[in-house]
PDB file of C-alpha atoms in Angstrom:
ATOM      1  CA  MET A   8      55.367  32.873 -42.110  1.00 85.00           C
ATOM      2  CA  SER A   9      55.109  35.819 -39.713  1.00 92.00           C
ATOM      3  CA  TYR A  10      52.591  35.860 -36.881  1.00 94.00           C
ATOM      4  CA  ILE A  11      50.466  38.569 -38.495  1.00 95.00           C
ATOM      5  CA  ASP A  12      50.464  36.550 -41.735  1.00 94.00           C
ATOM      6  CA  GLN A  13      49.223  33.494 -39.811  1.00 95.00           C
ATOM      7  CA  LEU A  14      46.425  35.531 -38.304  1.00 96.00           C
ATOM      8  CA  GLN A  15      45.493  37.076 -41.642  1.00 96.00           C
ATOM      9  CA  LYS A  16      45.462  33.681 -43.341  1.00 96.00           C
ATOM     10  CA  ALA A  17      42.971  32.412 -40.756  1.00 96.00           C
ATOM     11  CA  VAL A  18      40.808  35.526 -41.118  1.00 96.00           C
ATOM     12  CA  ASP A  19      40.855  35.236 -44.908  1.00 96.00           C
ATOM     13  CA  ALA A  20      39.782  31.593 -44.677  1.00 95.00           C
ATOM     14  CA  ILE A  21      36.844  32.523 -42.435  1.00 95.00           C
ATOM     15  CA  ARG A  22      35.913  35.383 -44.754  1.00 94.00           C
ATOM     16  CA  LYS A  23      35.652  32.899 -47.625  1.00 91.00           C
ATOM     17  CA  VAL A  24      32.797  31.332 -45.667  1.00 90.00           C
ATOM     18  CA  THR A  25      31.038  34.406 -44.324  1.00 90.00           C
ATOM     19  CA  ASN A  26      31.281  38.184 -44.098  1.00 91.00           C
ATOM     20  CA  PHE A  27      29.378  38.066 -40.786  1.00 94.00           C
ATOM     21  CA  LYS A  28      30.740  40.868 -38.586  1.00 95.00           C
ATOM     22  CA  PRO A  29      30.393  40.295 -34.829  1.00 97.00           C
ATOM     23  CA  GLU A  30      30.162  43.211 -32.448  1.00 96.00           C
ATOM     24  CA  ALA A  31      30.782  41.122 -29.333  1.00 97.00           C
ATOM     25  CA  GLY A  32      33.017  38.154 -28.622  1.00 97.00           C
ATOM     26  CA  ILE A  33      32.311  35.622 -25.873  1.00 97.00           C
ATOM     27  CA  VAL A  34      34.782  32.971 -24.680  1.00 96.00           C
ATOM     28  CA  LEU A  35      33.123  29.982 -23.030  1.00 91.00           C
ATOM     29  CA  GLY A  36      35.255  28.277 -20.384  1.00 83.00           C
ATOM     30  CA  SER A  37      35.260  24.679 -19.140  1.00 72.00           C
ATOM     31  CA  GLY A  38      31.739  23.340 -18.695  1.00 67.00           C
ATOM     32  CA  LEU A  39      30.112  26.588 -19.839  1.00 75.00           C
ATOM     33  CA  SER A  40      29.443  25.768 -23.472  1.00 74.00           C
ATOM     34  CA  GLY A  41      25.689  25.511 -22.800  1.00 82.00           C
ATOM     35  CA  PHE A  42      25.368  29.226 -23.511  1.00 86.00           C
ATOM     36  CA  SER A  43      25.693  28.399 -27.199  1.00 85.00           C
ATOM     37  CA  GLU A  44      22.246  26.774 -26.990  1.00 86.00           C
ATOM     38  CA  ASP A  45      20.686  30.122 -26.079  1.00 89.00           C
ATOM     39  CA  ILE A  46      21.697  32.181 -29.106  1.00 92.00           C
ATOM     40  CA  ARG A  47      20.229  32.119 -32.602  1.00 93.00           C
ATOM     41  CA  VAL A  48      23.015  30.211 -34.315  1.00 94.00           C
ATOM     42  CA  LEU A  49      23.873  30.954 -37.920  1.00 92.00           C
ATOM     43  CA  GLY A  50      26.716  28.492 -38.185  1.00 92.00           C
ATOM     44  CA  LYS A  51      29.863  26.975 -36.758  1.00 93.00           C
ATOM     45  CA  ILE A  52      33.445  26.597 -37.884  1.00 94.00           C
ATOM     46  CA  PRO A  53      35.577  23.973 -36.122  1.00 93.00           C
ATOM     47  CA  TYR A  54      39.093  25.202 -35.338  1.00 92.00           C
ATOM     48  CA  SER A  55      40.407  22.150 -37.175  1.00 91.00           C
ATOM     49  CA  LYS A  56      39.026  23.556 -40.452  1.00 91.00           C
ATOM     50  CA  ILE A  57      40.974  26.817 -40.164  1.00 94.00           C
ATOM     51  CA  PRO A  58      44.514  26.677 -41.592  1.00 92.00           C
ATOM     52  CA  GLY A  59      47.319  27.007 -39.068  1.00 90.00           C
ATOM     53  CA  PHE A  60      44.881  27.218 -36.177  1.00 92.00           C
ATOM     54  CA  PRO A  61      45.418  25.605 -32.746  1.00 91.00           C
ATOM     55  CA  VAL A  62      42.905  22.882 -31.854  1.00 87.00           C
ATOM     56  CA  SER A  63      41.404  22.243 -28.409  1.00 77.00           C
ATOM     57  CA  THR A  64      42.412  18.894 -26.903  1.00 74.00           C
ATOM     58  CA  VAL A  65      40.765  19.179 -23.466  1.00 66.00           C
ATOM     59  CA  GLU A  66      37.491  17.446 -22.584  1.00 62.00           C
ATOM     60  CA  GLY A  67      34.747  20.035 -22.168  1.00 52.00           C
ATOM     61  CA  HIS A  68      36.231  22.329 -24.837  1.00 53.00           C
ATOM     62  CA  ASN A  69      34.502  21.700 -28.161  1.00 72.00           C
ATOM     63  CA  GLY A  70      36.937  23.770 -30.195  1.00 85.00           C
ATOM     64  CA  GLN A  71      34.847  25.838 -32.597  1.00 91.00           C
ATOM     65  CA  PHE A  72      33.744  29.335 -33.469  1.00 95.00           C
ATOM     66  CA  ILE A  73      29.976  29.842 -33.324  1.00 95.00           C
ATOM     67  CA  PHE A  74      28.354  32.757 -35.154  1.00 96.00           C
ATOM     68  CA  GLY A  75      24.914  34.034 -34.201  1.00 96.00           C
ATOM     69  CA  TYR A  76      22.791  36.580 -32.380  1.00 96.00           C
ATOM     70  CA  VAL A  77      21.996  37.484 -28.788  1.00 96.00           C
ATOM     71  CA  GLU A  78      18.668  39.164 -29.468  1.00 94.00           C
ATOM     72  CA  ASN A  79      19.692  41.380 -32.428  1.00 93.00           C
ATOM     73  CA  ILE A  80      23.366  41.648 -31.464  1.00 96.00           C
ATOM     74  CA  PRO A  81      25.829  39.823 -33.739  1.00 97.00           C
ATOM     75  CA  VAL A  82      28.212  37.737 -31.648  1.00 97.00           C
ATOM     76  CA  ILE A  83      31.027  35.258 -32.105  1.00 97.00           C
ATOM     77  CA  LEU A  84      31.513  32.545 -29.483  1.00 96.00           C
ATOM     78  CA  MET A  85      34.678  30.647 -28.731  1.00 94.00           C
ATOM     79  CA  ASP A  86      33.188  27.315 -27.745  1.00 91.00           C
ATOM     80  CA  GLY A  87      36.315  25.963 -26.089  1.00 86.00           C
ATOM     81  CA  ARG A  88      39.766  27.515 -25.921  1.00 89.00           C
ATOM     82  CA  VAL A  89      43.316  26.263 -26.238  1.00 91.00           C
ATOM     83  CA  HIS A  90      45.763  26.380 -23.349  1.00 94.00           C
ATOM     84  CA  TYR A  91      49.487  26.876 -22.864  1.00 96.00           C
ATOM     85  CA  TYR A  92      49.741  23.476 -21.148  1.00 95.00           C
ATOM     86  CA  GLU A  93      48.549  21.722 -24.309  1.00 93.00           C
ATOM     87  CA  GLY A  94      51.935  22.482 -25.809  1.00 94.00           C
ATOM     88  CA  TYR A  95      51.019  25.558 -27.840  1.00 95.00           C
ATOM     89  CA  SER A  96      53.063  28.736 -27.737  1.00 96.00           C
ATOM     90  CA  MET A  97      51.456  31.647 -25.946  1.00 97.00           C
ATOM     91  CA  GLN A  98      51.126  33.425 -29.306  1.00 96.00           C
ATOM     92  CA  GLU A  99      49.108  30.455 -30.589  1.00 96.00           C
ATOM     93  CA  VAL A 100      46.987  30.373 -27.422  1.00 96.00           C
ATOM     94  CA  VAL A 101      45.750  33.921 -28.029  1.00 97.00           C
ATOM     95  CA  MET A 102      45.154  33.502 -31.773  1.00 96.00           C
ATOM     96  CA  PRO A 103      41.405  32.850 -31.349  1.00 96.00           C
ATOM     97  CA  VAL A 104      40.722  36.042 -29.381  1.00 97.00           C
ATOM     98  CA  ARG A 105      42.903  38.092 -31.712  1.00 98.00           C
ATOM     99  CA  ILE A 106      40.888  36.784 -34.650  1.00 97.00           C
ATOM    100  CA  MET A 107      37.679  37.745 -32.856  1.00 97.00           C
ATOM    101  CA  GLY A 108      38.977  41.309 -32.837  1.00 97.00           C
ATOM    102  CA  MET A 109      40.128  41.167 -36.451  1.00 97.00           C
ATOM    103  CA  LEU A 110      36.660  39.947 -37.481  1.00 97.00           C
ATOM    104  CA  GLY A 111      35.084  43.011 -35.860  1.00 96.00           C
ATOM    105  CA  ALA A 112      34.397  42.350 -32.158  1.00 97.00           C
ATOM    106  CA  LYS A 113      34.539  45.629 -30.227  1.00 96.00           C
ATOM    107  CA  TYR A 114      34.594  43.970 -26.816  1.00 97.00           C
ATOM    108  CA  VAL A 115      35.122  40.443 -25.532  1.00 98.00           C
ATOM    109  CA  LEU A 116      33.615  38.746 -22.496  1.00 98.00           C
ATOM    110  CA  LEU A 117      36.063  36.153 -21.163  1.00 97.00           C
ATOM    111  CA  SER A 118      34.850  33.371 -18.886  1.00 95.00           C
ATOM    112  CA  ASN A 119      36.563  30.526 -17.108  1.00 94.00           C
ATOM    113  CA  ALA A 120      36.202  27.834 -14.487  1.00 90.00           C
ATOM    114  CA  SER A 121      38.606  28.599 -11.662  1.00 93.00           C
ATOM    115  CA  GLY A 122      39.674  27.604  -8.187  1.00 94.00           C
ATOM    116  CA  GLY A 123      38.663  29.794  -5.265  1.00 96.00           C
ATOM    117  CA  ILE A 124      41.470  31.250  -3.150  1.00 97.00           C
ATOM    118  CA  ASN A 125      39.412  33.838  -1.281  1.00 97.00           C
ATOM    119  CA  LYS A 126      38.110  31.956   1.764  1.00 95.00           C
ATOM    120  CA  SER A 127      34.781  33.781   1.626  1.00 96.00           C
ATOM    121  CA  PHE A 128      34.080  32.153  -1.748  1.00 95.00           C
ATOM    122  CA  TYR A 129      32.371  28.794  -2.203  1.00 91.00           C
ATOM    123  CA  GLU A 130      31.757  26.356  -5.036  1.00 90.00           C
ATOM    124  CA  GLY A 131      29.351  28.096  -7.383  1.00 90.00           C
ATOM    125  CA  THR A 132      30.462  31.684  -6.714  1.00 94.00           C
ATOM    126  CA  LEU A 133      30.537  33.954  -9.769  1.00 95.00           C
ATOM    127  CA  MET A 134      33.470  36.371  -9.648  1.00 97.00           C
ATOM    128  CA  LEU A 135      33.763  39.476 -11.794  1.00 98.00           C
ATOM    129  CA  ILE A 136      37.469  39.886 -12.558  1.00 98.00           C
ATOM    130  CA  ASN A 137      38.691  43.367 -11.633  1.00 98.00           C
ATOM    131  CA  ASP A 138      42.416  42.724 -12.142  1.00 98.00           C
ATOM    132  CA  GLN A 139      44.842  39.914 -12.809  1.00 98.00           C
ATOM    133  CA  ILE A 140      48.277  38.468 -12.084  1.00 98.00           C
ATOM    134  CA  SER A 141      49.932  36.932 -15.135  1.00 98.00           C
ATOM    135  CA  SER A 142      53.551  36.840 -13.940  1.00 97.00           C
ATOM    136  CA  PHE A 143      53.589  33.025 -13.702  1.00 97.00           C
ATOM    137  CA  VAL A 144      53.123  32.495 -17.451  1.00 98.00           C
ATOM    138  CA  PRO A 145      54.932  33.997 -20.472  1.00 98.00           C
ATOM    139  CA  SER A 146      53.459  37.143 -21.966  1.00 98.00           C
ATOM    140  CA  PRO A 147      51.712  36.606 -25.328  1.00 97.00           C
ATOM    141  CA  LEU A 148      53.498  39.769 -26.510  1.00 98.00           C
ATOM    142  CA  ILE A 149      57.019  38.279 -26.350  1.00 97.00           C
ATOM    143  CA  GLY A 150      58.737  38.404 -29.734  1.00 95.00           C
ATOM    144  CA  PRO A 151      58.629  40.912 -32.583  1.00 94.00           C
ATOM    145  CA  ASN A 152      55.833  43.432 -32.079  1.00 95.00           C
ATOM    146  CA  GLU A 153      53.174  43.560 -34.771  1.00 91.00           C
ATOM    147  CA  GLN A 154      52.512  47.297 -34.968  1.00 94.00           C
ATOM    148  CA  SER A 155      49.286  46.678 -36.864  1.00 94.00           C
ATOM    149  CA  LEU A 156      47.954  44.915 -33.750  1.00 96.00           C
ATOM    150  CA  GLY A 157      49.182  47.299 -31.092  1.00 97.00           C
ATOM    151  CA  VAL A 158      52.091  49.222 -29.584  1.00 97.00           C
ATOM    152  CA  ARG A 159      55.282  47.612 -28.299  1.00 97.00           C
ATOM    153  CA  PHE A 160      54.636  48.531 -24.651  1.00 97.00           C
ATOM    154  CA  PRO A 161      50.851  48.565 -24.071  1.00 97.00           C
ATOM    155  CA  ASP A 162      49.459  50.008 -20.854  1.00 97.00           C
ATOM    156  CA  MET A 163      47.757  47.510 -18.541  1.00 98.00           C
ATOM    157  CA  SER A 164      46.472  49.906 -15.876  1.00 97.00           C
ATOM    158  CA  GLU A 165      42.875  48.854 -16.557  1.00 98.00           C
ATOM    159  CA  ILE A 166      42.840  45.486 -18.262  1.00 98.00           C
ATOM    160  CA  TYR A 167      39.203  44.805 -17.370  1.00 98.00           C
ATOM    161  CA  ASP A 168      37.165  47.761 -18.518  1.00 98.00           C
ATOM    162  CA  LYS A 169      35.575  49.656 -15.619  1.00 98.00           C
ATOM    163  CA  GLN A 170      32.474  50.640 -17.585  1.00 97.00           C
ATOM    164  CA  LEU A 171      31.810  47.054 -18.643  1.00 98.00           C
ATOM    165  CA  ARG A 172      32.354  45.816 -15.086  1.00 98.00           C
ATOM    166  CA  GLU A 173      29.804  48.307 -13.804  1.00 98.00           C
ATOM    167  CA  ILE A 174      27.275  47.131 -16.387  1.00 98.00           C
ATOM    168  CA  VAL A 175      27.779  43.471 -15.430  1.00 98.00           C
ATOM    169  CA  THR A 176      27.424  44.343 -11.735  1.00 98.00           C
ATOM    170  CA  LYS A 177      24.166  46.228 -12.372  1.00 97.00           C
ATOM    171  CA  THR A 178      22.915  43.376 -14.538  1.00 97.00           C
ATOM    172  CA  ALA A 179      23.622  40.832 -11.815  1.00 97.00           C
ATOM    173  CA  ARG A 180      21.843  42.976  -9.242  1.00 97.00           C
ATOM    174  CA  SER A 181      18.763  43.490 -11.421  1.00 96.00           C
ATOM    175  CA  ASN A 182      18.554  39.739 -12.068  1.00 95.00           C
ATOM    176  CA  ALA A 183      19.093  38.795  -8.402  1.00 95.00           C
ATOM    177  CA  ILE A 184      22.346  36.988  -9.241  1.00 95.00           C
ATOM    178  CA  ALA A 185      25.022  37.122  -6.554  1.00 95.00           C
ATOM    179  CA  ILE A 186      28.417  38.145  -7.903  1.00 97.00           C
ATOM    180  CA  ARG A 187      31.690  38.987  -6.212  1.00 97.00           C
ATOM    181  CA  GLU A 188      34.734  40.868  -7.513  1.00 98.00           C
ATOM    182  CA  GLY A 189      38.320  39.767  -7.316  1.00 98.00           C
ATOM    183  CA  VAL A 190      41.782  39.289  -8.774  1.00 98.00           C
ATOM    184  CA  TYR A 191      42.406  36.341 -11.101  1.00 98.00           C
ATOM    185  CA  LEU A 192      45.802  34.653 -11.273  1.00 98.00           C
ATOM    186  CA  GLN A 193      46.870  32.505 -14.220  1.00 98.00           C
ATOM    187  CA  VAL A 194      49.249  29.562 -13.891  1.00 98.00           C
ATOM    188  CA  SER A 195      50.506  27.310 -16.656  1.00 97.00           C
ATOM    189  CA  GLY A 196      48.931  24.011 -15.530  1.00 93.00           C
ATOM    190  CA  PRO A 197      48.020  21.296 -16.266  1.00 95.00           C
ATOM    191  CA  ASN A 198      48.645  20.170 -12.688  1.00 94.00           C
ATOM    192  CA  TYR A 199      46.618  21.784  -9.936  1.00 92.00           C
ATOM    193  CA  GLU A 200      48.477  23.978  -7.482  1.00 94.00           C
ATOM    194  CA  SER A 201      50.038  22.818  -4.226  1.00 95.00           C
ATOM    195  CA  PRO A 202      48.770  24.147  -0.869  1.00 95.00           C
ATOM    196  CA  ALA A 203      52.029  26.095  -0.452  1.00 97.00           C
ATOM    197  CA  GLU A 204      51.540  27.748  -3.843  1.00 97.00           C
ATOM    198  CA  ILE A 205      47.997  28.729  -2.923  1.00 97.00           C
ATOM    199  CA  LYS A 206      49.281  30.329   0.289  1.00 97.00           C
ATOM    200  CA  MET A 207      51.757  32.306  -1.825  1.00 98.00           C
ATOM    201  CA  PHE A 208      48.986  33.397  -4.198  1.00 98.00           C
ATOM    202  CA  GLN A 209      46.903  34.528  -1.217  1.00 97.00           C
ATOM    203  CA  THR A 210      49.818  36.667  -0.057  1.00 98.00           C
ATOM    204  CA  LEU A 211      50.012  38.202  -3.546  1.00 98.00           C
ATOM    205  CA  GLY A 212      46.349  39.190  -3.360  1.00 98.00           C
ATOM    206  CA  ALA A 213      44.769  36.642  -5.712  1.00 98.00           C
ATOM    207  CA  ASP A 214      41.146  35.618  -5.177  1.00 98.00           C
ATOM    208  CA  ALA A 215      40.930  32.903  -7.843  1.00 98.00           C
ATOM    209  CA  VAL A 216      43.358  30.816  -9.878  1.00 98.00           C
ATOM    210  CA  GLY A 217      43.107  29.185 -13.289  1.00 97.00           C
ATOM    211  CA  MET A 218      44.992  28.162 -16.415  1.00 96.00           C
ATOM    212  CA  SER A 219      43.684  30.643 -18.993  1.00 96.00           C
ATOM    213  CA  THR A 220      42.164  34.099 -19.525  1.00 98.00           C
ATOM    214  CA  ALA A 221      44.922  36.479 -18.349  1.00 98.00           C
ATOM    215  CA  CYS A 222      47.007  35.957 -21.487  1.00 98.00           C
ATOM    216  CA  GLU A 223      43.912  36.471 -23.660  1.00 98.00           C
ATOM    217  CA  ALA A 224      43.082  39.692 -21.823  1.00 98.00           C
ATOM    218  CA  ILE A 225      46.610  41.016 -22.445  1.00 98.00           C
ATOM    219  CA  ALA A 226      46.405  40.227 -26.171  1.00 98.00           C
ATOM    220  CA  LEU A 227      43.008  41.913 -26.479  1.00 98.00           C
ATOM    221  CA  ARG A 228      44.122  45.055 -24.621  1.00 98.00           C
ATOM    222  CA  HIS A 229      47.191  45.137 -26.866  1.00 98.00           C
ATOM    223  CA  MET A 230      44.731  45.464 -29.745  1.00 98.00           C
ATOM    224  CA  GLY A 231      42.702  48.154 -27.989  1.00 97.00           C
ATOM    225  CA  ILE A 232      39.680  45.876 -27.495  1.00 97.00           C
ATOM    226  CA  LYS A 233      37.578  46.257 -24.345  1.00 98.00           C
ATOM    227  CA  VAL A 234      37.586  43.252 -22.005  1.00 98.00           C
ATOM    228  CA  VAL A 235      35.331  42.019 -19.213  1.00 98.00           C
ATOM    229  CA  GLY A 236      35.836  38.725 -17.399  1.00 98.00           C
ATOM    230  CA  ILE A 237      33.761  36.361 -15.253  1.00 97.00           C
ATOM    231  CA  SER A 238      35.181  33.430 -13.287  1.00 96.00           C
ATOM    232  CA  CYS A 239      32.982  30.560 -12.176  1.00 92.00           C
ATOM    233  CA  ILE A 240      34.444  29.215  -8.932  1.00 93.00           C
ATOM    234  CA  THR A 241      34.014  25.497  -9.535  1.00 89.00           C
ATOM    235  CA  ASN A 242      36.147  24.326  -6.603  1.00 89.00           C
ATOM    236  CA  MET A 243      38.074  25.740  -3.699  1.00 92.00           C
ATOM    237  CA  ALA A 244      41.815  25.643  -4.271  1.00 92.00           C
ATOM    238  CA  SER A 245      44.216  23.104  -2.836  1.00 90.00           C
ATOM    239  CA  GLY A 246      44.757  23.485   0.900  1.00 89.00           C
ATOM    240  CA  ILE A 247      41.600  25.555   1.292  1.00 87.00           C
ATOM    241  CA  SER A 248      39.453  22.583   0.380  1.00 71.00           C
ATOM    242  CA  LYS A 249      40.270  19.179   1.860  1.00 71.00           C
ATOM    243  CA  LYS A 250      38.917  17.474  -1.263  1.00 72.00           C
ATOM    244  CA  GLN A 251      41.243  16.177  -3.947  1.00 72.00           C
ATOM    245  CA  LEU A 252      40.777  18.211  -7.116  1.00 65.00           C
ATOM    246  CA  SER A 253      39.555  16.720 -10.401  1.00 69.00           C
ATOM    247  CA  HIS A 254      38.457  18.026 -13.781  1.00 66.00           C
ATOM    248  CA  ASP A 255      35.225  16.023 -13.471  1.00 73.00           C
ATOM    249  CA  ASP A 256      34.293  18.032 -10.371  1.00 69.00           C
ATOM    250  CA  VAL A 257      35.062  21.259 -12.257  1.00 69.00           C
ATOM    251  CA  LYS A 258      32.689  20.295 -15.071  1.00 70.00           C
ATOM    252  CA  HIS A 259      30.024  19.132 -12.604  1.00 72.00           C
ATOM    253  CA  THR A 260      29.986  22.417 -10.674  1.00 75.00           C
ATOM    254  CA  ALA A 261      30.068  24.451 -13.893  1.00 71.00           C
ATOM    255  CA  ALA A 262      26.981  22.583 -15.075  1.00 73.00           C
ATOM    256  CA  ILE A 263      25.175  23.322 -11.800  1.00 78.00           C
ATOM    257  CA  ILE A 264      25.784  27.076 -11.967  1.00 81.00           C
ATOM    258  CA  GLY A 265      25.416  27.136 -15.734  1.00 80.00           C
ATOM    259  CA  ASN A 266      21.908  28.605 -15.740  1.00 85.00           C
ATOM    260  CA  LYS A 267      22.928  31.591 -13.608  1.00 89.00           C
ATOM    261  CA  PHE A 268      25.991  32.106 -15.771  1.00 91.00           C
ATOM    262  CA  ARG A 269      23.986  31.943 -19.000  1.00 91.00           C
ATOM    263  CA  GLN A 270      21.402  34.423 -17.709  1.00 93.00           C
ATOM    264  CA  LEU A 271      24.100  36.829 -16.538  1.00 95.00           C
ATOM    265  CA  VAL A 272      26.069  36.694 -19.793  1.00 95.00           C
ATOM    266  CA  TRP A 273      22.994  37.072 -22.012  1.00 95.00           C
ATOM    267  CA  ASN A 274      21.647  40.090 -20.154  1.00 96.00           C
ATOM    268  CA  SER A 275      25.093  41.638 -19.741  1.00 97.00           C
ATOM    269  CA  VAL A 276      25.720  41.495 -23.499  1.00 96.00           C
ATOM    270  CA  VAL A 277      22.361  43.154 -24.147  1.00 96.00           C
ATOM    271  CA  ASN A 278      23.000  45.868 -21.550  1.00 97.00           C
ATOM    272  CA  ILE A 279      26.576  46.476 -22.691  1.00 97.00           C
ATOM    273  CA  HIS A 280      25.380  46.834 -26.263  1.00 94.00           C
ATOM    274  CA  ASN A 281      22.625  49.256 -25.305  1.00 93.00           C
ATOM    275  CA  GLU A 282      25.062  51.411 -23.355  1.00 92.00           C
ATOM    276  CA  LEU A 283      27.965  51.321 -25.807  1.00 87.00           C
ATOM    277  CA  PHE A 284      25.812  51.700 -28.934  1.00 82.00           C
ATOM    278  CA  PRO A 285      22.695  53.576 -27.778  1.00 77.00           C
ATOM    279  CA  LYS A 286      21.843  54.973 -31.212  1.00 66.00           C
ATOM    280  CA  LYS A 287      22.635  51.908 -33.252  1.00 56.00           C
ATOM    281  CA  LYS A 288      19.886  49.448 -34.110  1.00 54.00           C
ATOM    282  CA  PRO A 289      21.530  46.528 -35.899  1.00 50.00           C
ATOM    283  CA  VAL A 290      19.466  44.746 -38.480  1.00 49.00           C
ATOM    284  CA  ILE A 291      19.702  40.966 -38.649  1.00 49.00           C
ATOM    285  CA  GLU A 292      20.878  40.000 -42.089  1.00 47.00           C
ATOM    286  CA  THR A 293      19.006  37.009 -43.449  1.00 44.00           C
ATOM    287  CA  GLU A 294      20.976  36.670 -46.660  1.00 38.00           C
ATOM    288  CA  GLN A 295      24.402  35.525 -45.523  1.00 41.00           C
ATOM    289  CA  LYS A 296      25.055  32.764 -48.032  1.00 39.00           C
ATOM    290  CA  PRO A 297      28.536  32.958 -49.490  1.00 37.00           C
ATOM    291  CA  LYS A 298      29.713  30.481 -52.067  1.00 39.00           C
ATOM    292  CA  VAL A 299      30.064  27.064 -50.505  1.00 38.00           C
ATOM    293  CA  ASP A 300      31.446  23.667 -51.305  1.00 38.00           C
ATOM    294  CA  LYS A 301      28.303  21.555 -51.353  1.00 34.00           C
ATOM    295  CA  LYS A 302      30.367  18.410 -50.798  1.00 33.00           C
ATOM    296  CA  VAL A 303      31.242  19.282 -47.194  1.00 33.00           C
ATOM    297  CA  MET A 304      28.537  20.674 -44.969  1.00 35.00           C
ATOM    298  CA  PHE A 305      28.035  21.140 -41.247  1.00 38.00           C
ATOM    299  CA  ASP A 306      24.983  21.925 -39.135  1.00 40.00           C
ATOM    300  CA  ASP A 307      22.354  21.286 -41.786  1.00 36.00           C
ATOM    301  CA  ASP A 308      19.687  22.508 -39.367  1.00 38.00           C
ATOM    302  CA  PHE A 309      20.905  26.070 -39.880  1.00 38.00           C
ATOM    303  CA  SER A 310      19.762  26.599 -43.439  1.00 43.00           C
ATOM    304  CA  ASP A 311      20.479  30.346 -43.448  1.00 45.00           C
ATOM    305  CA  PHE A 312      24.213  29.883 -42.939  1.00 48.00           C
ATOM    306  CA  GLU A 313      26.339  27.195 -44.552  1.00 51.00           C
ATOM    307  CA  ILE A 314      29.738  26.158 -43.285  1.00 54.00           C
ATOM    308  CA  ILE A 315      32.268  24.609 -45.623  1.00 47.00           C
ATOM    309  CA  ASN A 316      35.502  22.724 -45.310  1.00 46.00           C
ATOM    310  CA  ILE A 317      38.018  25.557 -45.446  1.00 48.00           C
ATOM    311  CA  LYS A 318      41.053  24.726 -47.535  1.00 44.00           C
TER     312      LYS A 318
END
């Protein structure tokens, strides 16, 4: 089965459950899934229920799509992502964000927990990504090009949309949330970097390092979808910090700065929507009840949206 056929099969399976059309996509990084508690949730689809779909195996990544509203804006959340180090191909890693676009998302906000390389950062810094270095991982575009997704040689001069970055910056300022800008560098993981590697990354101009995001941004730009990215600096990188690094510390710091992150993302989505779609006033649909298999149900609390076991 070709890659585009795999994607279409997943989209078709989701469409059997709902015709909900998101306008924004949001990817929740390690320890940041609490944002899903803020939106009006219509329903959830675990990745494991979607045919041919990669499944999250990392603690702190729930592995599900969540459909709902930020105010009156229809959104789709990736509550947990998959990573290259889990053994998936890079094409599989970016399947979830590609499907966000195929379902209707016009822009995607990517978030992650990352290590701080810039010595002026500290644990808890929020960094707006203004550029990236992805040369240390394979491109998600390797292999036959799917022309229906994008061109063979897509331009990457402005991966992170300038207009969206300006909106996030203004939103942070108006909400008294400190935010920095910087370059994000993706490595393969799962091991943390050595002090010598961090020194090299500093020389290359990186401000933060992580194991995701850059490949997703490339895939989205390939599709012509606008991207904005926020890194939560959950620890200072090896050699900069004298502490030994652990995933538990990453989750702990992410939980501490979670409220600021949630406030910034919520208000940024609202402001982005108002600026990108100033004349559009979306109406919340209350009748989104496709045919369902009553034998398998999830999230019974959300009576206006039923999720089924997708076959």
